[in-house]
Tab-separated table of C-alpha atoms in Angstrom:
chain	number	residue	atom	x	y	z
A	1	MET	CA	8.434	-31.449	16.712
A	2	SER	CA	7.678	-32.880	13.788
A	3	SER	CA	10.152	-35.678	11.992
A	4	THR	CA	8.775	-35.015	8.937
A	5	THR	CA	10.300	-32.416	6.174
A	6	TRP	CA	7.871	-30.033	5.051
A	7	SER	CA	7.624	-28.335	1.323
A	8	VAL	CA	7.626	-24.998	1.185
A	9	ASP	CA	3.783	-25.126	-0.182
A	10	ASP	CA	2.691	-26.978	2.346
A	11	HIS	CA	4.039	-24.933	5.211
A	12	LEU	CA	2.799	-21.834	3.774
A	13	GLU	CA	-0.903	-23.855	2.798
A	14	ASP	CA	-0.694	-24.679	6.786
A	15	ILE	CA	-0.354	-21.058	7.809
A	16	LEU	CA	-2.939	-19.700	5.555
A	17	ALA	CA	-5.103	-22.081	6.649
A	18	ALA	CA	-4.856	-20.771	10.284
A	19	ILE	CA	-5.170	-17.547	9.764
A	20	ARG	CA	-8.325	-15.884	9.231
A	21	PRO	CA	-8.940	-12.132	8.155
A	22	LEU	CA	-9.289	-9.502	10.804
A	23	ASP	CA	-12.618	-8.387	12.110
A	24	PRO	CA	-13.898	-5.216	10.300
A	25	ILE	CA	-14.100	-1.811	11.746
A	26	GLU	CA	-15.093	1.415	11.431
A	27	LEU	CA	-12.132	3.691	10.494
A	28	GLN	CA	-11.884	7.483	10.150
A	29	LEU	CA	-10.933	8.374	6.261
A	30	PRO	CA	-7.028	9.161	7.469
A	31	ASP	CA	-6.524	5.839	9.305
A	32	ALA	CA	-8.337	3.648	6.999
A	33	GLN	CA	-5.307	3.766	4.135
A	34	GLY	CA	-3.595	1.049	3.355
A	35	CYS	CA	-6.798	-1.236	4.766
A	36	VAL	CA	-9.709	-3.229	2.692
A	37	LEU	CA	-12.717	-2.345	2.263
A	38	VAL	CA	-14.931	-4.641	3.116
A	39	GLU	CA	-18.701	-3.133	1.909
A	40	ASP	CA	-19.412	-1.256	-1.400
A	41	VAL	CA	-19.636	2.772	-1.075
A	42	THR	CA	-22.269	4.269	-3.362
A	43	VAL	CA	-22.675	7.980	-4.089
A	44	PRO	CA	-24.867	9.583	-1.803
A	45	VAL	CA	-24.423	12.899	-3.879
A	46	ALA	CA	-23.530	13.901	-7.510
A	47	LEU	CA	-20.128	15.173	-8.453
A	48	PRO	CA	-19.721	17.754	-9.107
A	49	PRO	CA	-22.888	18.643	-6.909
A	50	PHE	CA	-23.957	21.753	-9.148
A	51	ASP	CA	-22.618	23.138	-13.308
A	52	ASN	CA	-19.583	24.983	-12.539
A	53	SER	CA	-17.722	26.932	-13.898
A	54	SER	CA	-13.835	25.339	-15.576
A	55	MET	CA	-12.717	28.739	-16.391
A	56	ASP	CA	-12.288	32.614	-14.439
A	57	GLY	CA	-14.260	34.354	-17.023
A	58	TYR	CA	-17.784	35.529	-17.724
A	59	ALA	CA	-21.468	33.475	-17.516
A	60	VAL	CA	-23.321	34.063	-20.649
A	61	ARG	CA	-26.130	33.196	-22.684
A	62	THR	CA	-25.190	31.770	-25.964
A	63	ALA	CA	-27.885	33.792	-28.250
A	64	ASP	CA	-25.958	37.041	-27.081
A	65	VAL	CA	-22.008	35.760	-27.795
A	66	ARG	CA	-23.162	34.188	-31.211
A	67	GLY	CA	-21.186	35.758	-33.959
A	68	ALA	CA	-19.299	37.805	-31.844
A	69	THR	CA	-15.856	38.357	-33.275
A	70	GLU	CA	-12.859	40.878	-32.225
A	71	GLU	CA	-13.703	42.984	-34.775
A	72	PHE	CA	-17.625	43.025	-33.742
A	73	PRO	CA	-17.519	41.894	-30.139
A	74	ALA	CA	-20.889	41.603	-28.398
A	75	VAL	CA	-21.119	43.907	-25.536
A	76	LEU	CA	-22.571	42.644	-22.583
A	77	THR	CA	-24.055	44.236	-19.130
A	78	VAL	CA	-22.332	42.701	-16.333
A	79	ILE	CA	-24.618	42.228	-13.497
A	80	GLY	CA	-22.626	40.966	-10.675
A	81	ASP	CA	-19.762	38.487	-9.717
A	82	VAL	CA	-19.908	35.062	-8.636
A	83	ALA	CA	-17.489	33.517	-6.858
A	84	ALA	CA	-16.602	29.780	-5.625
A	85	GLY	CA	-18.830	28.993	-2.523
A	86	SER	CA	-21.286	31.422	-3.549
A	87	GLY	CA	-24.847	31.413	-3.226
A	88	GLY	CA	-27.499	34.340	-3.444
A	89	LEU	CA	-26.574	33.854	-7.435
A	90	PRO	CA	-27.655	36.420	-9.847
A	91	THR	CA	-29.909	35.795	-13.227
A	92	VAL	CA	-28.516	36.172	-16.521
A	93	GLY	CA	-31.039	37.949	-18.653
A	94	PRO	CA	-30.629	39.180	-22.326
A	95	GLY	CA	-27.736	41.302	-22.605
A	96	GLN	CA	-26.043	40.414	-19.447
A	97	ALA	CA	-22.855	38.638	-18.346
A	98	ALA	CA	-21.672	37.616	-14.502
A	99	ARG	CA	-18.333	37.436	-13.784
A	100	ILE	CA	-17.255	33.919	-12.668
A	101	MET	CA	-14.268	32.354	-11.190
A	102	THR	CA	-13.326	28.760	-11.541
A	103	GLY	CA	-15.553	26.587	-9.741
A	104	ALA	CA	-18.563	28.706	-8.699
A	105	PRO	CA	-21.536	27.495	-9.774
A	106	LEU	CA	-23.400	28.790	-12.799
A	107	PRO	CA	-25.930	31.573	-12.383
A	108	PRO	CA	-29.301	30.795	-13.792
A	109	GLY	CA	-29.914	32.217	-17.329
A	110	ALA	CA	-26.474	31.591	-18.587
A	111	GLU	CA	-25.334	28.575	-20.812
A	112	ALA	CA	-21.976	28.703	-20.791
A	113	VAL	CA	-18.557	30.669	-20.035
A	114	VAL	CA	-16.313	32.229	-21.998
A	115	PRO	CA	-12.925	32.548	-20.628
A	116	VAL	CA	-11.445	35.962	-19.742
A	117	GLU	CA	-9.050	35.907	-22.277
A	118	TRP	CA	-11.975	35.989	-24.961
A	119	THR	CA	-13.301	39.243	-23.484
A	120	ASP	CA	-11.748	42.672	-23.170
A	121	GLY	CA	-11.856	42.074	-19.067
A	122	GLY	CA	-14.460	45.045	-18.707
A	123	THR	CA	-11.730	47.807	-19.235
A	124	GLY	CA	-12.928	48.771	-23.196
A	125	GLY	CA	-9.113	47.408	-24.331
A	126	GLY	CA	-8.066	45.041	-25.888
A	127	ALA	CA	-7.972	41.054	-24.964
A	128	ALA	CA	-7.588	40.302	-21.174
A	129	THR	CA	-5.119	38.326	-19.875
A	130	THR	CA	-6.134	38.155	-16.209
A	131	MET	CA	-9.476	38.333	-13.538
A	132	ARG	CA	-9.820	41.349	-11.888
A	133	PRO	CA	-10.406	41.128	-8.261
A	134	ALA	CA	-14.509	41.227	-7.545
A	135	GLY	CA	-14.638	44.955	-7.137
A	136	GLU	CA	-11.458	46.236	-8.706
A	137	SER	CA	-12.452	48.920	-11.511
A	138	PRO	CA	-9.694	49.856	-13.472
A	139	GLU	CA	-9.702	53.342	-14.971
A	140	GLY	CA	-11.649	53.189	-18.074
A	141	ALA	CA	-13.294	50.015	-16.722
A	142	SER	CA	-16.870	50.039	-16.964
A	143	GLY	CA	-19.892	47.678	-16.138
A	144	GLU	CA	-19.798	46.695	-19.777
A	145	VAL	CA	-18.039	43.133	-20.827
A	146	ARG	CA	-16.536	42.815	-25.025
A	147	VAL	CA	-17.414	39.069	-25.830
A	148	HIS	CA	-15.025	38.750	-28.921
A	149	ARG	CA	-15.622	34.650	-29.482
A	150	SER	CA	-18.885	32.974	-29.784
A	151	ALA	CA	-19.338	29.951	-27.100
A	152	GLU	CA	-21.653	27.151	-27.722
A	153	ALA	CA	-23.907	25.759	-24.550
A	154	GLY	CA	-22.272	23.819	-21.914
A	155	ALA	CA	-18.193	25.441	-22.845
A	156	HIS	CA	-16.417	25.532	-19.964
A	157	VAL	CA	-19.170	24.559	-17.446
A	158	ARG	CA	-18.658	21.210	-15.256
A	159	SER	CA	-22.316	19.641	-15.738
A	160	ARG	CA	-23.447	18.109	-12.116
A	161	GLY	CA	-22.812	14.792	-11.685
A	162	SER	CA	-20.117	14.662	-15.006
A	163	ASP	CA	-17.772	12.736	-12.366
A	164	VAL	CA	-20.001	10.575	-10.684
A	165	LYS	CA	-24.120	10.449	-9.625
A	166	ALA	CA	-26.143	9.679	-6.866
A	167	GLY	CA	-26.775	6.068	-6.550
A	168	ASP	CA	-23.367	5.335	-8.882
A	169	LEU	CA	-20.780	2.444	-6.888
A	170	ALA	CA	-17.882	4.839	-6.305
A	171	LEU	CA	-15.750	1.706	-4.584
A	172	ALA	CA	-16.258	-1.987	-4.613
A	173	ALA	CA	-15.718	-3.952	-1.826
A	174	GLY	CA	-12.589	-5.822	-1.741
A	175	THR	CA	-10.676	-2.150	-2.677
A	176	VAL	CA	-7.014	-1.031	-1.156
A	177	ILE	CA	-7.558	1.993	0.660
A	178	GLY	CA	-4.081	4.533	-1.197
A	179	PRO	CA	-4.816	8.276	-1.730
A	180	PRO	CA	-6.951	8.450	-4.653
A	181	GLN	CA	-9.768	6.459	-2.935
A	182	ILE	CA	-9.076	8.912	0.260
A	183	GLY	CA	-10.063	11.832	-1.846
A	184	LEU	CA	-12.611	10.336	-3.654
A	185	LEU	CA	-14.433	9.038	-0.231
A	186	ALA	CA	-13.825	12.872	0.966
A	187	ALA	CA	-15.412	14.391	-2.255
A	188	ILE	CA	-18.499	12.526	-1.614
A	189	GLY	CA	-19.295	13.315	2.350
A	190	ARG	CA	-17.532	10.083	3.841
A	191	GLY	CA	-16.026	10.769	6.926
A	192	THR	CA	-15.741	6.878	7.763
A	193	VAL	CA	-15.296	3.511	6.438
A	194	ARG	CA	-15.974	-0.091	7.172
A	195	VAL	CA	-12.681	-2.032	6.379
A	196	ARG	CA	-10.447	-4.659	7.848
A	197	PRO	CA	-7.689	-2.719	9.989
A	198	ARG	CA	-3.779	-3.081	9.184
A	199	ALA	CA	-2.307	-6.079	10.892
A	200	ARG	CA	-0.213	-5.288	14.277
A	201	VAL	CA	3.058	-7.513	13.593
A	202	VAL	CA	5.408	-7.797	16.683
A	203	VAL	CA	8.882	-8.830	15.657
A	204	LEU	CA	11.116	-9.903	18.112
A	205	SER	CA	14.826	-10.765	17.460
A	206	THR	CA	16.692	-13.367	20.404
A	207	GLY	CA	20.630	-13.498	20.935
A	208	SER	CA	22.788	-12.942	23.831
A	209	GLU	CA	25.148	-11.909	21.283
A	210	LEU	CA	23.047	-9.147	19.705
A	211	VAL	CA	23.883	-5.706	20.329
A	212	GLN	CA	21.196	-2.710	18.997
A	213	PRO	CA	22.307	-0.184	16.481
A	214	GLY	CA	24.437	3.071	17.842
A	215	GLU	CA	26.124	0.685	20.528
A	216	GLU	CA	29.697	-0.583	20.805
A	217	LEU	CA	30.177	-3.499	19.808
A	218	GLY	CA	31.928	-5.906	22.529
A	219	GLU	CA	33.654	-9.362	21.946
A	220	GLY	CA	31.924	-11.988	20.039
A	221	GLN	CA	28.451	-9.369	19.519
A	222	ILE	CA	26.804	-8.138	16.236
A	223	TYR	CA	24.571	-5.963	15.819
A	224	ASP	CA	20.877	-7.191	15.598
A	225	SER	CA	19.831	-6.536	12.437
A	226	ASN	CA	16.469	-8.767	11.536
A	227	SER	CA	14.510	-6.691	14.309
A	228	PHE	CA	15.254	-3.895	11.520
A	229	ALA	CA	14.770	-5.643	8.437
A	230	LEU	CA	11.842	-7.634	9.832
A	231	ALA	CA	9.938	-5.158	10.929
A	232	ALA	CA	10.589	-2.667	7.890
A	233	ALA	CA	9.244	-6.017	5.894
A	234	ALA	CA	6.369	-6.046	8.491
A	235	ARG	CA	5.170	-1.858	7.374
A	236	ASP	CA	5.837	-3.013	3.663
A	237	ALA	CA	3.877	-5.609	3.568
A	238	GLY	CA	0.537	-3.220	5.047
A	239	ALA	CA	1.168	-3.976	8.940
A	240	ILE	CA	1.664	-2.094	11.637
A	241	SER	CA	5.102	-3.158	13.221
A	242	TYR	CA	6.244	-3.086	16.629
A	243	ARG	CA	10.038	-3.891	17.123
A	244	VAL	CA	11.265	-5.882	20.457
A	245	GLY	CA	14.935	-5.762	20.117
A	246	ALA	CA	16.954	-8.983	21.093
A	247	VAL	CA	15.800	-10.795	23.845
A	248	THR	CA	18.532	-12.727	25.721
A	249	ASP	CA	18.935	-16.484	25.725
A	250	ASP	CA	17.078	-17.255	28.371
A	251	ALA	CA	13.689	-19.153	27.963
A	252	ASP	CA	11.958	-17.582	30.516
A	253	THR	CA	12.380	-13.757	29.665
A	254	LEU	CA	11.532	-14.591	26.228
A	255	ARG	CA	8.564	-16.225	27.326
A	256	ALA	CA	7.659	-13.656	29.227
A	257	THR	CA	8.395	-10.975	26.695
A	258	ILE	CA	6.205	-12.538	24.572
A	259	GLU	CA	3.464	-12.615	26.466
A	260	ASP	CA	3.199	-8.980	27.636
A	261	GLN	CA	3.571	-8.440	23.541
A	262	LEU	CA	0.440	-10.348	23.265
A	263	ILE	CA	-2.029	-7.423	23.794
A	264	ARG	CA	-0.693	-5.699	20.557
A	265	ALA	CA	-0.030	-8.088	18.452
A	266	ASP	CA	-2.327	-9.566	15.575
A	267	LEU	CA	0.998	-11.784	14.605
A	268	LEU	CA	3.994	-12.716	16.446
A	269	VAL	CA	7.243	-13.240	14.550
A	270	THR	CA	10.853	-14.289	15.991
A	271	THR	CA	13.883	-14.495	14.501
A	272	GLY	CA	16.500	-17.026	15.670
A	273	GLY	CA	16.480	-19.545	18.088
A	274	VAL	CA	14.708	-22.647	16.198
A	275	SER	CA	17.693	-24.606	14.576
A	276	VAL	CA	19.051	-27.858	16.051
A	277	GLY	CA	21.833	-26.196	18.262
A	278	ALA	CA	22.353	-26.132	22.679
A	279	TYR	CA	20.445	-22.544	22.634
A	280	ASP	CA	17.499	-22.898	20.717
A	281	VAL	CA	15.545	-20.341	23.482
A	282	VAL	CA	12.609	-19.821	20.939
A	283	LYS	CA	11.990	-23.512	21.145
A	284	GLU	CA	12.334	-23.902	24.602
A	285	ALA	CA	10.556	-20.944	25.796
A	286	LEU	CA	7.567	-21.969	23.332
A	287	SER	CA	7.262	-25.901	23.826
A	288	SER	CA	5.176	-25.589	26.650
A	289	VAL	CA	2.721	-22.360	24.915
A	290	GLY	CA	0.195	-24.845	23.996
A	291	ASP	CA	-3.712	-24.850	25.302
A	292	GLU	CA	-4.519	-28.188	26.894
A	293	ASP	CA	-7.794	-27.599	26.086
A	294	VAL	CA	-7.382	-26.821	22.373
A	295	PRO	CA	-5.552	-29.706	19.858
A	296	GLY	CA	-3.790	-28.446	17.513
A	297	SER	CA	-2.800	-25.472	19.626
A	298	GLY	CA	0.803	-24.558	21.015
A	299	ILE	CA	4.056	-23.960	18.430
A	300	ASP	CA	5.463	-26.676	15.473
A	301	PHE	CA	8.614	-27.098	14.758
A	302	ARG	CA	9.724	-27.886	11.432
A	303	LYS	CA	12.533	-28.962	8.803
A	304	LEU	CA	11.464	-27.441	5.646
A	305	ALA	CA	12.776	-28.995	1.914
A	306	MET	CA	14.164	-25.077	1.131
A	307	GLN	CA	17.434	-23.296	1.616
A	308	PRO	CA	18.369	-21.113	2.954
A	309	GLY	CA	15.451	-21.398	5.916
A	310	LYS	CA	15.254	-25.049	6.565
A	311	PRO	CA	14.137	-24.478	10.525
A	312	GLN	CA	11.021	-22.829	10.693
A	313	GLY	CA	8.170	-22.593	13.264
A	314	PHE	CA	4.757	-22.042	13.489
A	315	GLY	CA	1.430	-22.144	15.683
A	316	THR	CA	-0.832	-20.191	18.183
A	317	ILE	CA	-0.637	-18.429	21.174
A	318	GLY	CA	-1.756	-17.078	24.064
A	319	PRO	CA	-5.812	-16.982	24.688
A	320	GLU	CA	-6.885	-15.116	21.571
A	321	HIS	CA	-4.507	-17.965	19.537
A	322	THR	CA	-2.372	-15.471	18.568
A	323	PRO	CA	-0.459	-16.507	15.037
A	324	LEU	CA	3.330	-16.992	15.874
A	325	LEU	CA	5.837	-17.459	13.011
A	326	ALA	CA	9.428	-18.649	14.408
A	327	LEU	CA	12.196	-17.562	11.663
A	328	PRO	CA	15.390	-18.542	11.585
A	329	GLY	CA	18.438	-16.107	12.960
A	330	ASN	CA	20.272	-15.852	9.729
A	331	PRO	CA	19.254	-12.431	8.405
A	332	VAL	CA	19.034	-13.891	4.773
A	333	SER	CA	17.346	-16.867	6.021
A	334	SER	CA	15.055	-14.642	8.213
A	335	TYR	CA	14.073	-12.330	5.402
A	336	VAL	CA	13.412	-15.325	2.748
A	337	SER	CA	11.745	-16.858	5.356
A	338	PHE	CA	9.662	-13.676	5.945
A	339	GLU	CA	8.509	-12.666	1.950
A	340	LEU	CA	7.866	-16.641	1.542
A	341	PHE	CA	5.563	-17.143	4.703
A	342	VAL	CA	4.953	-14.040	7.244
A	343	ARG	CA	3.955	-11.347	4.454
A	344	PRO	CA	1.408	-13.756	2.859
A	345	ALA	CA	-0.218	-13.870	6.811
A	346	ILE	CA	-0.089	-10.320	6.755
A	347	ARG	CA	-1.770	-9.676	3.807
A	348	ARG	CA	-4.558	-12.554	4.764
A	349	LEU	CA	-4.982	-10.887	7.878
A	350	MET	CA	-5.629	-7.830	6.529
A	351	GLY	CA	-8.297	-9.518	4.303
A	352	LEU	CA	-6.516	-8.981	0.637
A	353	ALA	CA	-7.288	-11.548	-2.034
A	354	ASP	CA	-3.468	-11.578	-3.542
A	355	VAL	CA	-1.369	-12.630	-0.521
A	356	ARG	CA	2.004	-13.595	-2.287
A	357	ARG	CA	4.683	-11.742	-4.350
A	358	PRO	CA	4.070	-11.786	-8.036
A	359	THR	CA	6.725	-14.154	-10.193
A	360	ALA	CA	7.868	-13.580	-13.943
A	361	ARG	CA	10.311	-15.604	-15.856
A	362	ALA	CA	13.293	-14.920	-16.691
A	363	THR	CA	16.494	-16.279	-18.399
A	364	LEU	CA	19.705	-16.758	-16.367
A	365	LYS	CA	22.381	-14.157	-16.649
A	366	ALA	CA	26.127	-15.963	-14.579
A	367	ASP	CA	28.967	-16.882	-15.530
A	368	LYS	CA	28.525	-20.113	-14.082
A	369	ALA	CA	25.992	-22.627	-13.617
A	370	LEU	CA	24.203	-22.446	-10.182
A	371	THR	CA	24.568	-25.356	-8.101
A	372	SER	CA	21.332	-26.598	-5.606
A	373	PRO	CA	20.858	-29.440	-3.288
A	374	SER	CA	18.985	-32.447	-4.716
A	375	GLY	CA	15.277	-32.157	-2.960
A	376	LYS	CA	15.494	-28.616	-1.285
A	377	ARG	CA	13.832	-25.905	-3.077
A	378	GLN	CA	16.496	-22.946	-3.548
A	379	PHE	CA	16.081	-19.407	-3.426
A	380	LEU	CA	19.076	-17.240	-4.511
A	381	ARG	CA	19.228	-13.332	-4.709
A	382	GLY	CA	19.005	-11.449	-8.034
A	383	ALA	CA	18.623	-8.682	-9.630
A	384	TYR	CA	15.808	-8.452	-12.382
A	385	ASP	CA	15.813	-6.300	-15.482
A	386	SER	CA	12.316	-6.295	-16.649
A	387	GLY	CA	13.630	-4.988	-19.898
A	388	SER	CA	15.385	-7.539	-21.538
A	389	GLY	CA	13.588	-10.131	-18.896
A	390	ALA	CA	16.946	-11.286	-17.437
A	391	VAL	CA	17.947	-12.337	-13.836
A	392	THR	CA	21.796	-11.965	-12.472
A	393	PRO	CA	22.317	-13.644	-9.248
A	394	VAL	CA	23.651	-11.548	-6.596
A	395	GLY	CA	26.372	-12.788	-3.967
A	396	GLY	CA	26.597	-16.008	-3.332
A	397	SER	CA	24.371	-18.311	-1.652
A	398	GLY	CA	25.403	-17.758	2.393
A	399	SER	CA	22.336	-17.843	4.678
A	400	HIS	CA	24.444	-14.757	6.105
A	401	LEU	CA	25.179	-12.763	3.389
A	402	ILE	CA	23.334	-9.551	3.994
A	403	ALA	CA	25.335	-6.710	1.922
A	404	ALA	CA	24.195	-9.213	-1.326
A	405	LEU	CA	20.507	-8.994	0.108
A	406	ALA	CA	20.824	-5.313	0.063
A	407	HIS	CA	21.232	-5.364	-3.727
A	408	ALA	CA	18.598	-7.795	-4.833
A	409	ASP	CA	15.198	-7.250	-6.311
A	410	CYS	CA	14.278	-10.642	-6.435
A	411	LEU	CA	14.540	-14.130	-5.460
A	412	ILE	CA	15.500	-17.090	-8.023
A	413	VAL	CA	13.736	-20.320	-7.457
A	414	VAL	CA	15.547	-23.186	-8.145
A	415	PRO	CA	12.862	-26.329	-7.977
A	416	GLU	CA	13.669	-28.926	-5.676
A	417	GLN	CA	14.552	-31.602	-8.389
A	418	ASP	CA	16.846	-29.329	-10.149
A	419	THR	CA	20.967	-29.767	-8.815
A	420	SER	CA	22.162	-27.244	-11.533
A	421	VAL	CA	20.791	-24.328	-13.730
A	422	GLN	CA	22.622	-23.242	-16.765
A	423	PRO	CA	23.319	-19.689	-18.051
A	424	GLY	CA	20.557	-18.563	-20.857
A	425	ALA	CA	18.188	-21.431	-18.533
A	426	ASP	CA	14.498	-20.307	-17.778
A	427	VAL	CA	13.893	-19.553	-14.369
A	428	GLU	CA	11.033	-18.293	-11.835
A	429	VAL	CA	11.659	-15.229	-10.055
A	430	VAL	CA	9.695	-13.990	-6.880
A	431	LEU	CA	9.714	-10.175	-7.925
A	432	LEU	CA	10.561	-8.405	-4.477
A	433	GLY	CA	10.235	-4.463	-5.769
């Protein structure tokens, strides 16, 4: 246990310095969502891979429809149908046209597509409104189509490589893979990618007084909200999270539970049992877990110059030196501690460049001055209005007021040296949304 008081920044730096990004692995596209790409991906085939039609209509030669009007239409012989996925394309010669569907390859000889609405649809009547299904000849239709408007070369044609060309950079290393990136990778034929995997985070809450939601509360018992909130926060940070419901206040049980969880953890988070009370079970359970042969291993319990969240623990545990963050048990303290310390650790494991939440400057909107203890960095819950640039405190400063947390979308930061902040003052806010 270090007797010195740590600053918020030093504690975070210490955590980030000890955490290495996870080793890259090759993953199937659906499994790569949310992961960071570790290599540049180049385009192996042009997109689209062939000239294709952007409309239902007729593939024509421009010379054949030049000057066409409704009064004097160009009359062309229809030589066949081209559907999406067609092979064995007909060649369009002088005075000819091929019926073509959206996405179908432009047949040889054709230079443009005239939408069906610019023609009689082969019925010999007025302007068509829709394309008939292939092989259906309504009464009066002939093997001819009347075209009522001219078309320039390339009209309604998506040309080969107009989206991306072969050899282009599709995605750069460091890109976070979301739905559009997965779509692009699939479109260029990539079934797998090399990424840093999502971190696996195990959250354990401790306390004999904790009961799982849905069960009956007995005398002196409370519901376990921390393990739910932190497991959800870990998922929100991009991790795969596992929640271990309340472990009783027994050091041997807790140590055994933690050792059992190491197999599926890249990071362990405990909540509760780290302050200076008589039942500091996490401290007791983890005081002897360091490897004798590894200097600096084991868990260091610290006091931080912050409110809420003064008691914190950090270190590594087990044969793989898995990082463990021990957070206080008060619901708001644990959540604030998660945002400040655990979320950056998860994002560092995943190889993300941006590990911290974004911050903004805001004008404090409050009925009275906010007070803050000297020498401590205080984090108050707030509601931030990006339109007006104002922030309003939500609830009081108590570390147990979990209802206020559900209505907050930011943390108002009061620096260590400030003991009061007046309404209208310019403050820093950490955006949680």
